[in-house]
Amino acid sequence: MWSVEYYQEEITPTISEHKKDRNCEHSLHSLSDFTGDSYDLHNSELYQRELKDHQGEPVCLLVHNSENLPIINKCSSFMKLQRIIAWCVRFKENARNPLQRTTGNLTVPELSAALICLVRSVQFVYFSKDIQCKGEKLSNASKLLNLSPFLNEKNVLRVGGRLQHSELPLNHNYPMLIPNNCNICDLIIDHYHVFYLHTGGHTG
């Protein structure tokens, strides 16, 4: 998954660095004693290069997660997986807003947000190149080329098409893309197969 982390790095001298500092200072003072000249340690080039404290510099990291969430392969039930992610998302939000903590049972919006997190996580692994293109100007080698994919406002890759003027729900007009070789795909199929009482593929 692509993520950006921004932090202020403070470089703390280690024990070996302290020893190095003392050795350098001792060498400079020894040089002063040997020559008989006064030596301004703090204005010397060696001090500026080796001994002066390093200032923290902002660092921006771009990390690409090329693996699925481990929990996806450990859960045997889609509902269980969805609820675990929903609890994790709630914990994160409560940690960010301790004065406005959410309690009680999971809500429908929380479960929907968990599903979005799961799909987005899987898509970043399997469709990273297509997501970088934001569904536009895809490579001819892309497996999604015939699906006219697009990236919506929640950074979820959905199937495009000519149903934008229909009155069908969003998920019917523009289904979310899930790879067929991922465990979450099997979990969703099994869940709805049981939910609809083991109906066959030709059920109308």
PDB file of C-alpha atoms in Angstrom:
ATOM      1  CA  MET A   1       0.000   0.000   0.000  1.00  0.00           C
ATOM      2  CA  TRP A   2       1.179   3.481  -0.728  1.00  0.00           C
ATOM      3  CA  SER A   3       1.504   5.542   2.383  1.00  0.00           C
ATOM      4  CA  VAL A   4       3.244   8.729   3.313  1.00  0.00           C
ATOM      5  CA  GLU A   5       4.806   9.236   6.703  1.00  0.00           C
ATOM      6  CA  TYR A   6       6.215  12.551   7.828  1.00  0.00           C
ATOM      7  CA  TYR A   7       8.267  12.873  10.924  1.00  0.00           C
ATOM      8  CA  GLN A   8      11.012  14.956  12.504  1.00  0.00           C
ATOM      9  CA  GLU A   9      14.143  12.909  12.981  1.00  0.00           C
ATOM     10  CA  GLU A  10      16.447  13.893  15.806  1.00  0.00           C
ATOM     11  CA  ILE A  11      19.885  12.260  15.560  1.00  0.00           C
ATOM     12  CA  THR A  12      21.068  11.234  19.031  1.00  0.00           C
ATOM     13  CA  PRO A  13      24.805  10.640  19.414  1.00  0.00           C
ATOM     14  CA  THR A  14      25.706   7.108  20.428  1.00  0.00           C
ATOM     15  CA  ILE A  15      28.403   6.094  22.911  1.00  0.00           C
ATOM     16  CA  SER A  16      30.876   5.564  20.103  1.00  0.00           C
ATOM     17  CA  GLU A  17      30.102   9.052  18.781  1.00  0.00           C
ATOM     18  CA  HIS A  18      30.755  10.551  22.224  1.00  0.00           C
ATOM     19  CA  LYS A  19      34.073   8.756  22.323  1.00  0.00           C
ATOM     20  CA  LYS A  20      34.818  10.095  18.874  1.00  0.00           C
ATOM     21  CA  ASP A  21      33.971  13.624  20.042  1.00  0.00           C
ATOM     22  CA  ARG A  22      36.299  13.369  23.019  1.00  0.00           C
ATOM     23  CA  ASN A  23      39.082  11.923  20.907  1.00  0.00           C
ATOM     24  CA  CYS A  24      38.747  14.688  18.332  1.00  0.00           C
ATOM     25  CA  GLU A  25      38.747  17.388  21.003  1.00  0.00           C
ATOM     26  CA  HIS A  26      41.754  15.813  22.636  1.00  0.00           C
ATOM     27  CA  SER A  27      43.551  15.699  19.289  1.00  0.00           C
ATOM     28  CA  LEU A  28      42.801  19.368  18.625  1.00  0.00           C
ATOM     29  CA  HIS A  29      44.021  20.436  22.067  1.00  0.00           C
ATOM     30  CA  SER A  30      47.124  18.305  21.633  1.00  0.00           C
ATOM     31  CA  LEU A  31      47.763  20.044  18.333  1.00  0.00           C
ATOM     32  CA  SER A  32      47.429  23.414  20.079  1.00  0.00           C
ATOM     33  CA  ASP A  33      49.872  22.380  22.795  1.00  0.00           C
ATOM     34  CA  PHE A  34      52.336  21.081  20.213  1.00  0.00           C
ATOM     35  CA  THR A  35      52.367  24.216  18.073  1.00  0.00           C
ATOM     36  CA  GLY A  36      52.178  26.616  20.964  1.00  0.00           C
ATOM     37  CA  ASP A  37      49.411  28.565  19.243  1.00  0.00           C
ATOM     38  CA  SER A  38      45.943  29.176  20.611  1.00  0.00           C
ATOM     39  CA  TYR A  39      43.372  27.116  18.740  1.00  0.00           C
ATOM     40  CA  ASP A  40      39.698  28.105  18.490  1.00  0.00           C
ATOM     41  CA  LEU A  41      38.010  24.723  18.692  1.00  0.00           C
ATOM     42  CA  HIS A  42      34.436  25.785  17.985  1.00  0.00           C
ATOM     43  CA  ASN A  43      35.282  27.781  14.878  1.00  0.00           C
ATOM     44  CA  SER A  44      37.490  25.132  13.360  1.00  0.00           C
ATOM     45  CA  GLU A  45      36.553  23.337  10.169  1.00  0.00           C
ATOM     46  CA  LEU A  46      36.924  19.947  11.864  1.00  0.00           C
ATOM     47  CA  TYR A  47      34.484  20.923  14.605  1.00  0.00           C
ATOM     48  CA  GLN A  48      31.932  22.196  12.103  1.00  0.00           C
ATOM     49  CA  ARG A  49      32.190  18.969  10.126  1.00  0.00           C
ATOM     50  CA  GLU A  50      32.457  16.348  12.876  1.00  0.00           C
ATOM     51  CA  LEU A  51      31.357  17.651  16.266  1.00  0.00           C
ATOM     52  CA  LYS A  52      28.599  20.157  15.722  1.00  0.00           C
ATOM     53  CA  ASP A  53      25.187  18.795  16.629  1.00  0.00           C
ATOM     54  CA  HIS A  54      23.116  17.684  13.682  1.00  0.00           C
ATOM     55  CA  GLN A  55      19.806  19.404  13.313  1.00  0.00           C
ATOM     56  CA  GLY A  56      16.684  17.355  12.759  1.00  0.00           C
ATOM     57  CA  GLU A  57      15.545  17.364   9.169  1.00  0.00           C
ATOM     58  CA  PRO A  58      12.024  16.500   7.949  1.00  0.00           C
ATOM     59  CA  VAL A  59      11.914  13.239   6.059  1.00  0.00           C
ATOM     60  CA  CYS A  60       9.140  12.085   3.732  1.00  0.00           C
ATOM     61  CA  LEU A  61       8.863   8.348   3.117  1.00  0.00           C
ATOM     62  CA  LEU A  62       6.841   6.697   0.375  1.00  0.00           C
ATOM     63  CA  VAL A  63       6.146   3.092   1.260  1.00  0.00           C
ATOM     64  CA  HIS A  64       4.606   0.505  -1.031  1.00  0.00           C
ATOM     65  CA  ASN A  65       2.972  -2.406   0.732  1.00  0.00           C
ATOM     66  CA  SER A  66       3.103  -5.391  -1.615  1.00  0.00           C
ATOM     67  CA  GLU A  67       1.447  -7.893   0.712  1.00  0.00           C
ATOM     68  CA  ASN A  68      -2.117  -8.485   1.820  1.00  0.00           C
ATOM     69  CA  LEU A  69      -3.133  -7.903   5.397  1.00  0.00           C
ATOM     70  CA  PRO A  70      -2.166 -11.145   7.166  1.00  0.00           C
ATOM     71  CA  ILE A  71      -5.561 -11.342   8.831  1.00  0.00           C
ATOM     72  CA  ILE A  72      -7.271 -11.802   5.449  1.00  0.00           C
ATOM     73  CA  ASN A  73      -5.745 -15.249   5.101  1.00  0.00           C
ATOM     74  CA  LYS A  74      -6.407 -16.175   8.729  1.00  0.00           C
ATOM     75  CA  CYS A  75     -10.169 -15.594   8.803  1.00  0.00           C
ATOM     76  CA  SER A  76     -12.605 -18.240   7.582  1.00  0.00           C
ATOM     77  CA  SER A  77     -15.619 -15.925   7.634  1.00  0.00           C
ATOM     78  CA  PHE A  78     -16.164 -12.688   5.741  1.00  0.00           C
ATOM     79  CA  MET A  79     -18.398 -11.240   8.466  1.00  0.00           C
ATOM     80  CA  LYS A  80     -15.770 -11.976  11.111  1.00  0.00           C
ATOM     81  CA  LEU A  81     -13.067 -10.340   9.004  1.00  0.00           C
ATOM     82  CA  GLN A  82     -15.245  -7.293   8.349  1.00  0.00           C
ATOM     83  CA  ARG A  83     -16.070  -6.866  12.036  1.00  0.00           C
ATOM     84  CA  ILE A  84     -12.419  -7.207  13.103  1.00  0.00           C
ATOM     85  CA  ILE A  85     -11.414  -4.448  10.685  1.00  0.00           C
ATOM     86  CA  ALA A  86     -14.352  -2.314  11.866  1.00  0.00           C
ATOM     87  CA  TRP A  87     -13.238  -2.641  15.499  1.00  0.00           C
ATOM     88  CA  CYS A  88      -9.693  -1.704  14.502  1.00  0.00           C
ATOM     89  CA  VAL A  89     -10.932   1.381  12.641  1.00  0.00           C
ATOM     90  CA  ARG A  90     -13.029   2.399  15.653  1.00  0.00           C
ATOM     91  CA  PHE A  91     -10.024   1.967  17.961  1.00  0.00           C
ATOM     92  CA  LYS A  92      -7.968   4.204  15.675  1.00  0.00           C
ATOM     93  CA  GLU A  93     -10.654   6.904  15.600  1.00  0.00           C
ATOM     94  CA  ASN A  94     -11.127   6.760  19.385  1.00  0.00           C
ATOM     95  CA  ALA A  95      -7.373   7.107  19.864  1.00  0.00           C
ATOM     96  CA  ARG A  96      -7.370  10.179  17.630  1.00  0.00           C
ATOM     97  CA  ASN A  97     -10.414  11.724  19.329  1.00  0.00           C
ATOM     98  CA  PRO A  98     -10.367  10.628  22.988  1.00  0.00           C
ATOM     99  CA  LEU A  99     -12.972  13.255  23.891  1.00  0.00           C
ATOM    100  CA  GLN A 100     -15.458  11.908  21.339  1.00  0.00           C
ATOM    101  CA  ARG A 101     -15.155   8.189  21.784  1.00  0.00           C
ATOM    102  CA  THR A 102     -17.569   5.833  20.041  1.00  0.00           C
ATOM    103  CA  THR A 103     -18.960   3.009  22.146  1.00  0.00           C
ATOM    104  CA  GLY A 104     -21.563   0.283  21.800  1.00  0.00           C
ATOM    105  CA  ASN A 105     -22.188  -2.138  18.969  1.00  0.00           C
ATOM    106  CA  LEU A 106     -20.749  -1.636  15.514  1.00  0.00           C
ATOM    107  CA  THR A 107     -22.893   0.437  13.194  1.00  0.00           C
ATOM    108  CA  VAL A 108     -23.726  -0.048   9.523  1.00  0.00           C
ATOM    109  CA  PRO A 109     -21.494   2.885   8.437  1.00  0.00           C
ATOM    110  CA  GLU A 110     -18.594   1.381  10.395  1.00  0.00           C
ATOM    111  CA  LEU A 111     -19.064  -1.989   8.691  1.00  0.00           C
ATOM    112  CA  SER A 112     -19.257  -0.264   5.307  1.00  0.00           C
ATOM    113  CA  ALA A 113     -16.055   1.648   6.051  1.00  0.00           C
ATOM    114  CA  ALA A 114     -14.367  -1.627   7.039  1.00  0.00           C
ATOM    115  CA  LEU A 115     -15.346  -3.167   3.702  1.00  0.00           C
ATOM    116  CA  ILE A 116     -13.866  -0.176   1.883  1.00  0.00           C
ATOM    117  CA  CYS A 117     -10.627  -0.578   3.853  1.00  0.00           C
ATOM    118  CA  LEU A 118     -10.426  -4.255   2.957  1.00  0.00           C
ATOM    119  CA  VAL A 119     -11.086  -3.722  -0.740  1.00  0.00           C
ATOM    120  CA  ARG A 120      -8.699  -0.796  -0.934  1.00  0.00           C
ATOM    121  CA  SER A 121      -5.966  -2.811   0.779  1.00  0.00           C
ATOM    122  CA  VAL A 122      -6.352  -5.716  -1.658  1.00  0.00           C
ATOM    123  CA  GLN A 123      -6.504  -3.414  -4.678  1.00  0.00           C
ATOM    124  CA  PHE A 124      -3.256  -1.700  -3.706  1.00  0.00           C
ATOM    125  CA  VAL A 125      -1.544  -5.075  -3.810  1.00  0.00           C
ATOM    126  CA  TYR A 126      -3.007  -6.492  -7.028  1.00  0.00           C
ATOM    127  CA  PHE A 127      -3.820  -3.354  -9.046  1.00  0.00           C
ATOM    128  CA  SER A 128      -1.114  -0.929  -7.943  1.00  0.00           C
ATOM    129  CA  LYS A 129      -0.110   0.089 -11.487  1.00  0.00           C
ATOM    130  CA  ASP A 130      -3.716   0.713 -12.480  1.00  0.00           C
ATOM    131  CA  ILE A 131      -4.282   2.777  -9.358  1.00  0.00           C
ATOM    132  CA  GLN A 132      -1.222   4.893 -10.140  1.00  0.00           C
ATOM    133  CA  CYS A 133      -2.861   5.687 -13.480  1.00  0.00           C
ATOM    134  CA  LYS A 134      -6.088   6.479 -11.605  1.00  0.00           C
ATOM    135  CA  GLY A 135      -7.881   4.247 -14.080  1.00  0.00           C
ATOM    136  CA  GLU A 136      -6.868   6.467 -17.011  1.00  0.00           C
ATOM    137  CA  LYS A 137      -4.475   5.709 -19.880  1.00  0.00           C
ATOM    138  CA  LEU A 138      -3.966   2.131 -18.780  1.00  0.00           C
ATOM    139  CA  SER A 139      -1.244   0.000 -20.283  1.00  0.00           C
ATOM    140  CA  ASN A 140      -2.272  -2.323 -23.091  1.00  0.00           C
ATOM    141  CA  ALA A 141      -1.043  -5.167 -20.902  1.00  0.00           C
ATOM    142  CA  SER A 142      -3.473  -4.282 -18.099  1.00  0.00           C
ATOM    143  CA  LYS A 143      -6.022  -6.971 -17.279  1.00  0.00           C
ATOM    144  CA  LEU A 144      -8.558  -4.259 -16.436  1.00  0.00           C
ATOM    145  CA  LEU A 145      -8.416  -2.495 -19.776  1.00  0.00           C
ATOM    146  CA  ASN A 146     -11.811  -3.782 -20.996  1.00  0.00           C
ATOM    147  CA  LEU A 147     -13.532  -2.827 -17.734  1.00  0.00           C
ATOM    148  CA  SER A 148     -12.989   0.941 -18.100  1.00  0.00           C
ATOM    149  CA  PRO A 149     -11.952   1.268 -14.428  1.00  0.00           C
ATOM    150  CA  PHE A 150     -11.887   4.542 -12.549  1.00  0.00           C
ATOM    151  CA  LEU A 151     -10.751   5.642  -9.106  1.00  0.00           C
ATOM    152  CA  ASN A 152     -13.509   7.194  -7.024  1.00  0.00           C
ATOM    153  CA  GLU A 153     -13.239   9.770  -4.254  1.00  0.00           C
ATOM    154  CA  LYS A 154     -12.449   7.055  -1.686  1.00  0.00           C
ATOM    155  CA  ASN A 155      -9.537   5.749  -3.769  1.00  0.00           C
ATOM    156  CA  VAL A 156     -11.398   2.576  -4.638  1.00  0.00           C
ATOM    157  CA  LEU A 157     -11.059   1.160  -8.124  1.00  0.00           C
ATOM    158  CA  ARG A 158     -14.492   0.530  -9.664  1.00  0.00           C
ATOM    159  CA  VAL A 159     -15.756  -0.819 -12.966  1.00  0.00           C
ATOM    160  CA  GLY A 160     -16.787   1.905 -15.403  1.00  0.00           C
ATOM    161  CA  GLY A 161     -19.460   1.653 -18.071  1.00  0.00           C
ATOM    162  CA  ARG A 162     -22.533   3.267 -19.546  1.00  0.00           C
ATOM    163  CA  LEU A 163     -24.827   3.029 -16.503  1.00  0.00           C
ATOM    164  CA  GLN A 164     -24.126   6.473 -15.064  1.00  0.00           C
ATOM    165  CA  HIS A 165     -27.658   7.626 -15.870  1.00  0.00           C
ATOM    166  CA  SER A 166     -29.416   4.577 -14.432  1.00  0.00           C
ATOM    167  CA  GLU A 167     -31.267   4.616 -11.133  1.00  0.00           C
ATOM    168  CA  LEU A 168     -29.469   1.569  -9.794  1.00  0.00           C
ATOM    169  CA  PRO A 169     -27.452   1.835  -6.570  1.00  0.00           C
ATOM    170  CA  LEU A 170     -23.812   2.822  -6.845  1.00  0.00           C
ATOM    171  CA  ASN A 171     -22.512  -0.678  -6.150  1.00  0.00           C
ATOM    172  CA  HIS A 172     -24.688  -2.011  -8.997  1.00  0.00           C
ATOM    173  CA  ASN A 173     -23.639   0.657 -11.451  1.00  0.00           C
ATOM    174  CA  TYR A 174     -19.955   0.608 -10.613  1.00  0.00           C
ATOM    175  CA  PRO A 175     -18.924  -2.581  -8.758  1.00  0.00           C
ATOM    176  CA  MET A 176     -15.696  -2.547  -6.800  1.00  0.00           C
ATOM    177  CA  LEU A 177     -12.898  -4.568  -8.378  1.00  0.00           C
ATOM    178  CA  ILE A 178     -11.586  -7.560  -6.436  1.00  0.00           C
ATOM    179  CA  PRO A 179      -8.965 -10.002  -7.792  1.00  0.00           C
ATOM    180  CA  ASN A 180     -10.217 -13.548  -8.250  1.00  0.00           C
ATOM    181  CA  ASN A 181      -7.076 -15.101  -6.758  1.00  0.00           C
ATOM    182  CA  CYS A 182      -7.369 -13.434  -3.363  1.00  0.00           C
ATOM    183  CA  ASN A 183      -8.796 -15.069  -0.263  1.00  0.00           C
ATOM    184  CA  ILE A 184     -11.206 -12.200   0.341  1.00  0.00           C
ATOM    185  CA  CYS A 185     -12.929 -13.058  -2.952  1.00  0.00           C
ATOM    186  CA  ASP A 186     -13.604 -16.612  -1.746  1.00  0.00           C
ATOM    187  CA  LEU A 187     -14.837 -15.328   1.607  1.00  0.00           C
ATOM    188  CA  ILE A 188     -17.343 -12.976  -0.021  1.00  0.00           C
ATOM    189  CA  ILE A 189     -18.638 -15.675  -2.387  1.00  0.00           C
ATOM    190  CA  ASP A 190     -19.054 -18.163   0.469  1.00  0.00           C
ATOM    191  CA  HIS A 191     -20.789 -15.552   2.614  1.00  0.00           C
ATOM    192  CA  TYR A 192     -23.445 -14.672   0.055  1.00  0.00           C
ATOM    193  CA  HIS A 193     -23.846 -18.274  -1.009  1.00  0.00           C
ATOM    194  CA  VAL A 194     -24.893 -19.117   2.555  1.00  0.00           C
ATOM    195  CA  PHE A 195     -26.814 -15.851   2.989  1.00  0.00           C
ATOM    196  CA  TYR A 196     -29.047 -16.658   0.004  1.00  0.00           C
ATOM    197  CA  LEU A 197     -29.561 -20.242   1.209  1.00  0.00           C
ATOM    198  CA  HIS A 198     -27.188 -21.971  -1.227  1.00  0.00           C
ATOM    199  CA  THR A 199     -28.919 -20.767  -4.358  1.00  0.00           C
ATOM    200  CA  GLY A 200     -27.539 -21.934  -7.704  1.00  0.00           C
ATOM    201  CA  GLY A 201     -26.009 -19.878 -10.453  1.00  0.00           C
ATOM    202  CA  HIS A 202     -29.181 -19.967 -12.583  1.00  0.00           C
ATOM    203  CA  THR A 203     -31.533 -18.678  -9.904  1.00  0.00           C
ATOM    204  CA  GLY A 204     -33.581 -15.746 -11.203  1.00  0.00           C
TER     205      GLY A 204
END
